[in-house]
């Protein structure tokens, strides 16, 4: 009988629970035993394992967050920390580990795999910055939450002839901001991948004002050189040239908190099952992601240290549509 451990690591993402459920129940279908690790790599080092059966993962598919807890664990970035994690895995007689998480977590997974332990990753982050998966668990939910906020801000912005700077998450990746900008009909999108100066943002807002718009929305990714706070500070001195009265809203962690959308639940379920299928085929050292509608394993070596680029055509599209 195989003994599989599963953990969630790094930033939590809506849909992680659906992935845990799929891992556990797919493993049980293989006749394997499953164990949850509390709070990511910290729980691995601390030896915090608990048996998970089919009932333990009941009633969680619709819940955001992660029932296992997540953490950022600097100790795992040291060789001593990883050796202790390995010792704990051997002590619990675990045969393979499934890591549900983003870019940093999969870098950690690769480090453990390089020490000779079978690890499979599942692409889960609202940032959508992972190579090896067109879309990652949590993105769709976070996007829909951002969109709902933008729709609401538009209503109040129109009433007061205001421009809103809306800062969304995404770390160093502008995907969430770009998609929220397109779906939310933003006048301006500011992302880390394409440098935009405050002066350019001011010009765009001014142009929208002169075209007779009742409001303007600028979606700003958190990882840009000039985030919403920096732009507000700049515009405070250049108010007259924008036309609109200006406000800023940072959506922050609200974007992580929602119940996963249908898309995220299905994606997480397919990737969770895909991780167990990979282990059943004897594969390890791979990230399981969704590419062109198919569940695909990609070697960690091909994804670690890289960031998925955004599609510049989508940025152009956002600009064409902001008339
Ligand atoms: P995310 O997985 O959401 O990108 P982080 O970047 O915070 O989140 O990474 C989560 C955890 O993964 C870190 O706290 C650390 O324990 C582990 N990790 C990140 N980078 C490395 C690395 N280079 N080597 C080993 N472990 C790492």
Coordinates of C-alpha atoms and ligand atoms in Angstrom, one line a residue:
X1 CA 0.0 0.0 0.0
X2 CA 1.2 3.5 -0.9
X3 CA 1.2 6.3 1.7
X4 CA 0.7 9.8 0.2
X5 CA 1.0 13.1 2.0
X6 CA -0.6 16.4 0.7
X7 CA 0.1 20.0 1.7
X8 CA -0.9 23.5 0.7
X9 CA 1.8 26.1 0.7
X10 CA 2.4 29.9 0.1
X11 CA -0.5 32.2 -0.7
X12 CA -3.9 30.5 -0.3
X13 CA -6.1 30.3 -3.3
X14 CA -9.8 29.5 -3.7
X15 CA -10.1 25.9 -4.9
X16 CA -7.3 24.5 -2.8
X17 CA -9.8 22.5 -0.8
X18 CA -11.3 21.0 -4.0
X19 CA -7.8 20.0 -4.9
X20 CA -7.2 18.4 -1.5
X21 CA -10.5 16.5 -1.8
X22 CA -9.6 15.2 -5.3
X23 CA -6.1 14.1 -4.2
X24 CA -7.5 12.2 -1.2
X25 CA -10.4 10.5 -2.9
X26 CA -8.4 9.7 -6.1
X27 CA -5.6 8.2 -3.9
X28 CA -8.2 6.2 -1.9
X29 CA -9.6 4.9 -5.3
X30 CA -6.1 3.5 -5.9
X31 CA -6.2 1.8 -2.6
X32 CA -3.6 4.2 -1.1
X33 CA -3.6 5.9 2.3
X34 CA -3.5 9.7 2.5
X35 CA -2.1 12.1 5.1
X36 CA -2.6 15.9 5.3
X37 CA 0.3 18.1 6.4
X38 CA -0.6 21.1 8.5
X39 CA 0.5 24.6 7.3
X40 CA 2.7 23.8 4.4
X41 CA 6.4 23.1 4.7
X42 CA 6.4 24.3 8.3
X43 CA 4.2 21.3 9.2
X44 CA 6.5 19.0 7.2
X45 CA 9.4 20.1 9.3
X46 CA 7.4 20.0 12.5
X47 CA 6.0 16.5 11.7
X48 CA 2.4 17.6 11.7
X49 CA 0.7 14.8 9.8
X50 CA -2.9 13.7 10.1
X51 CA -4.7 10.8 8.4
X52 CA -7.3 12.0 5.8
X53 CA -10.1 9.6 4.8
X54 CA -13.0 10.3 2.4
X55 CA -15.2 11.8 5.2
X56 CA -12.4 14.2 6.3
X57 CA -12.6 16.0 3.0
X58 CA -16.4 16.0 2.9
X59 CA -18.2 19.4 2.6
X60 CA -15.1 21.4 1.6
X61 CA -15.4 21.6 -2.2
X62 CA -17.3 24.9 -2.0
X63 CA -15.1 26.5 0.7
X64 CA -12.4 29.0 -0.1
X65 CA -9.0 28.9 1.8
X66 CA -7.5 25.6 2.8
X67 CA -8.5 23.2 5.5
X68 CA -4.9 22.1 6.0
X69 CA -3.7 25.7 6.6
X70 CA -0.9 27.3 4.6
X71 CA 2.3 29.1 5.6
X72 CA 5.4 30.8 4.4
X73 CA 8.4 28.8 5.8
X74 CA 11.9 30.4 5.4
X75 CA 13.4 27.3 7.2
X76 CA 12.5 25.1 4.3
X77 CA 14.8 27.3 2.1
X78 CA 17.8 26.0 4.1
X79 CA 19.3 22.6 3.6
X80 CA 19.0 21.8 7.3
X81 CA 15.2 22.6 7.1
X82 CA 14.7 20.4 4.1
X83 CA 16.8 17.5 5.7
X84 CA 14.5 17.7 8.7
X85 CA 11.4 17.6 6.4
X86 CA 12.8 14.5 4.7
X87 CA 13.5 12.8 8.0
X88 CA 9.9 13.4 9.0
X89 CA 8.6 12.0 5.7
X90 CA 10.7 8.9 6.2
X91 CA 9.6 8.6 9.8
X92 CA 6.0 8.6 8.8
X93 CA 6.8 6.1 6.0
X94 CA 5.4 8.4 3.4
X95 CA 6.0 7.3 -0.2
X96 CA 5.2 10.5 -2.1
X97 CA 4.2 14.1 -1.4
X98 CA 1.7 16.3 -3.3
X99 CA 2.4 20.1 -3.1
X100 CA -0.5 22.4 -3.9
X101 CA 0.8 25.9 -4.3
X102 CA 2.4 28.7 -6.4
X103 CA 5.8 29.6 -7.8
X104 CA 7.7 29.6 -4.5
X105 CA 6.1 26.4 -3.3
X106 CA 6.9 24.5 -6.5
X107 CA 10.6 25.8 -6.2
X108 CA 10.5 24.2 -2.7
X109 CA 9.0 21.0 -4.2
X110 CA 11.8 20.8 -6.8
X111 CA 14.4 21.2 -4.0
X112 CA 12.9 18.3 -2.1
X113 CA 12.6 16.2 -5.3
X114 CA 16.3 16.9 -6.0
X115 CA 17.1 15.3 -2.6
X116 CA 15.6 12.0 -3.9
X117 CA 12.0 12.2 -2.6
X118 CA 9.0 11.7 -5.0
X119 CA 7.1 15.0 -5.2
X120 CA 4.3 16.1 -7.5
X121 CA 3.1 19.7 -7.6
X122 CA -0.4 21.1 -8.4
X123 CA -0.5 24.6 -9.9
X124 CA -2.4 26.8 -7.5
X125 CA -2.0 30.5 -7.2
X126 CA -4.2 33.5 -7.9
X127 CA -1.2 35.2 -9.5
X128 CA -1.3 32.9 -12.6
X129 CA 2.5 33.3 -12.9
X130 CA 3.3 29.6 -13.2
X131 CA 4.8 28.2 -16.4
X132 CA 3.3 24.8 -17.1
X133 CA -0.4 25.8 -16.6
X134 CA -2.4 28.2 -18.8
X135 CA -4.5 28.9 -15.8
X136 CA -4.0 28.1 -12.1
X137 CA -6.3 27.3 -9.3
X138 CA -7.9 30.4 -7.7
X139 CA -7.4 32.8 -10.6
X140 CA -11.0 32.7 -11.9
X141 CA -12.4 33.3 -8.4
X142 CA -10.0 36.2 -7.7
X143 CA -10.8 37.7 -11.0
X144 CA -14.5 37.5 -10.5
X145 CA -14.1 39.2 -7.0
X146 CA -12.0 42.0 -8.5
X147 CA -14.6 42.4 -11.3
X148 CA -17.5 42.7 -8.9
X149 CA -15.6 45.4 -7.0
X150 CA -14.8 47.3 -10.3
X151 CA -18.4 47.1 -11.4
X152 CA -19.5 48.6 -8.1
X153 CA -16.8 51.3 -8.2
X154 CA -17.9 52.3 -11.7
X155 CA -21.4 53.0 -10.4
X156 CA -20.3 55.4 -7.7
X157 CA -17.6 56.8 -10.0
X158 CA -20.2 57.8 -12.6
X159 CA -22.3 59.5 -10.0
X160 CA -19.5 61.8 -8.9
X161 CA -17.5 62.1 -12.1
X162 CA -14.6 60.4 -10.5
X163 CA -11.6 58.3 -11.6
X164 CA -10.7 55.3 -9.6
X165 CA -7.4 53.6 -9.3
X166 CA -8.1 50.0 -8.4
X167 CA -5.1 48.0 -7.2
X168 CA -5.4 44.2 -7.6
X169 CA -3.1 41.4 -6.5
X170 CA -0.8 39.3 -8.7
X171 CA 2.7 39.8 -7.2
X172 CA 5.0 40.4 -10.2
X173 CA 2.5 39.2 -12.7
X174 CA 0.0 41.5 -14.4
X175 CA -2.4 38.8 -15.5
X176 CA -5.1 39.4 -12.9
X177 CA -5.0 43.2 -13.6
X178 CA -5.0 42.8 -17.3
X179 CA -8.0 40.4 -17.3
X180 CA -9.9 42.5 -14.7
X181 CA -9.2 45.5 -16.9
X182 CA -10.6 43.9 -20.0
X183 CA -13.6 42.3 -18.4
X184 CA -14.3 45.4 -16.3
X185 CA -14.0 47.8 -19.2
X186 CA -11.2 49.8 -17.6
X187 CA -9.8 53.0 -19.3
X188 CA -6.3 52.2 -18.2
X189 CA -4.4 49.0 -17.2
X190 CA -1.0 49.3 -15.5
X191 CA 1.0 46.0 -15.2
X192 CA 4.6 45.2 -14.3
X193 CA 5.4 43.6 -17.7
X194 CA 4.9 46.9 -19.6
X195 CA 6.3 50.0 -18.0
X196 CA 3.8 52.8 -17.8
X197 CA 4.8 56.2 -16.2
X198 CA 2.5 58.2 -14.0
X199 CA 2.6 60.8 -16.7
X200 CA 1.2 58.3 -19.3
X201 CA -1.6 57.3 -16.8
X202 CA -2.4 61.0 -16.3
X203 CA -2.6 61.5 -20.1
X204 CA -5.0 58.5 -20.5
X205 CA -7.3 59.7 -17.7
X206 CA -7.3 63.2 -19.1
X207 CA -8.1 61.9 -22.6
X208 CA -11.0 59.9 -21.2
X209 CA -12.3 63.0 -19.4
X210 CA -12.1 65.0 -22.6
X211 CA -14.0 62.3 -24.5
X212 CA -16.8 63.1 -22.2
X213 CA -16.7 60.0 -20.0
X214 CA -18.6 60.1 -16.7
X215 CA -16.0 58.0 -15.0
X216 CA -12.7 56.3 -15.5
X217 CA -11.2 53.2 -14.1
X218 CA -7.5 52.4 -14.0
X219 CA -6.7 48.8 -12.9
X220 CA -3.2 48.8 -11.4
X221 CA -1.3 45.5 -10.6
X222 CA 0.3 45.5 -7.1
X223 CA 3.7 44.6 -8.6
X224 CA 4.1 47.7 -10.8
X225 CA 6.8 50.2 -10.1
X226 CA 4.1 52.9 -9.6
X227 CA 1.4 51.1 -7.5
X228 CA -1.9 52.8 -6.7
X229 CA -0.4 54.6 -3.7
X230 CA 2.5 56.0 -5.7
X231 CA 0.2 57.1 -8.4
X232 CA -2.1 58.9 -6.0
X233 CA 0.9 60.7 -4.5
X234 CA 1.9 61.8 -8.0
X235 CA -1.6 62.9 -9.0
X236 CA -2.1 64.9 -5.9
X237 CA 0.3 67.4 -7.4
X238 CA -1.1 67.1 -10.9
X239 CA -4.9 67.1 -10.2
X240 CA -5.9 69.8 -12.6
X241 CA -4.5 67.8 -15.6
X242 CA -6.6 64.7 -14.9
X243 CA -10.0 66.4 -15.0
X244 CA -11.7 63.8 -12.8
X245 CA -11.8 63.8 -9.1
X246 CA -9.5 60.9 -8.1
X247 CA -9.9 58.0 -5.6
X248 CA -7.8 54.9 -5.0
X249 CA -9.0 51.5 -3.7
X250 CA -6.7 48.5 -2.9
X251 CA -8.6 45.3 -3.1
X252 CA -5.9 43.3 -1.3
X253 CA -6.7 40.0 0.4
X254 CA -10.4 40.3 -0.2
X255 CA -9.6 38.7 -3.6
X256 CA -8.5 35.5 -2.0
X257 CA -11.5 35.0 0.3
X258 CA -14.3 33.9 -2.0
X259 CA -16.0 30.6 -2.4
X260 CA -14.4 29.0 -5.5
X261 CA -16.2 29.5 -8.8
X262 CA -17.4 26.5 -10.7
X263 CA -14.4 26.8 -13.0
X264 CA -11.9 26.7 -10.1
X265 CA -13.7 23.7 -8.5
X266 CA -13.5 21.7 -11.7
X267 CA -9.9 22.8 -12.4
X268 CA -8.8 21.9 -8.9
X269 CA -10.6 18.6 -9.1
X270 CA -9.0 17.7 -12.4
X271 CA -5.5 18.7 -11.3
X272 CA -5.9 16.9 -8.0
X273 CA -6.9 13.7 -9.8
X274 CA -4.1 14.3 -12.3
X275 CA -1.5 14.4 -9.6
X276 CA -2.5 11.0 -8.3
X277 CA -2.7 9.7 -11.9
X278 CA 0.9 10.9 -12.4
X279 CA 2.1 9.1 -9.2
X280 CA 0.2 6.0 -10.3
X281 CA 2.1 6.1 -13.6
X282 CA 5.3 6.3 -11.6
X283 CA 6.0 9.9 -12.4
X284 CA 7.5 12.4 -9.9
X285 CA 9.3 15.8 -10.1
X286 CA 6.5 17.3 -12.2
X287 CA 4.0 20.1 -11.9
X288 CA 0.5 19.1 -12.9
X289 CA -1.2 21.9 -14.8
X290 CA -3.9 22.6 -17.4
X291 CA -2.6 23.4 -20.9
X292 CA -5.0 23.8 -23.8
X293 CA -7.8 22.2 -21.9
X294 CA -5.7 19.1 -21.0
X295 CA -4.2 18.0 -17.7
X296 CA -0.5 18.0 -18.3
X297 CA 2.6 17.1 -16.2
X298 CA 5.7 19.3 -16.8
X299 CA 9.1 18.6 -15.2
X300 CA 9.9 21.0 -12.3
X301 CA 13.2 21.7 -14.1
X302 CA 11.3 23.3 -16.9
X303 CA 9.2 25.6 -14.8
X304 CA 11.3 26.6 -11.7
X305 CA 12.8 30.1 -11.8
X306 CA 10.6 31.1 -14.7
X307 CA 7.6 33.4 -14.8
X308 CA 4.8 33.0 -17.4
X309 CA 4.7 36.0 -19.7
X310 CA 1.5 37.9 -20.4
X311 CA 0.1 38.0 -23.9
X312 CA 0.9 41.5 -25.3
X313 CA -2.0 41.3 -27.7
X314 CA -4.4 41.3 -24.8
X315 CA -2.8 44.5 -23.5
X316 CA -3.3 46.0 -26.9
X317 CA -6.9 44.9 -26.9
X318 CA -7.5 46.6 -23.5
X319 CA -6.2 49.8 -25.0
X320 CA -8.2 49.6 -28.2
X321 CA -11.4 49.1 -26.2
X322 CA -11.0 52.0 -23.8
X323 CA -12.5 54.5 -26.2
Ligands
LIG1 P1 3.8 30.8 -3.4 O1 3.9 29.3 -3.5 O2 2.4 31.2 -3.3 O3 4.5 31.5 -4.6 P2 6.0 31.6 -1.6 O4 6.8 32.3 -2.7 O5 5.8 32.4 -0.4 O6 4.5 31.3 -2.1 O7 6.6 30.2 -1.3 C1 6.0 29.4 -0.3 C2 7.1 28.6 0.4 O8 7.8 27.8 -0.5 C3 8.2 29.4 1.1 O9 7.8 30.0 2.3 C4 9.3 28.4 1.3 O10 9.0 27.6 2.4 C5 9.1 27.6 0.0 N1 10.1 28.1 -1.0 C6 10.1 29.2 -1.7 N2 11.2 29.3 -2.5 C7 12.0 28.3 -2.1 C8 13.3 27.8 -2.5 N3 14.0 28.5 -3.4 N4 13.8 26.7 -2.0 C9 13.1 26.0 -1.1 N5 11.8 26.4 -0.7 C10 11.3 27.5 -1.2

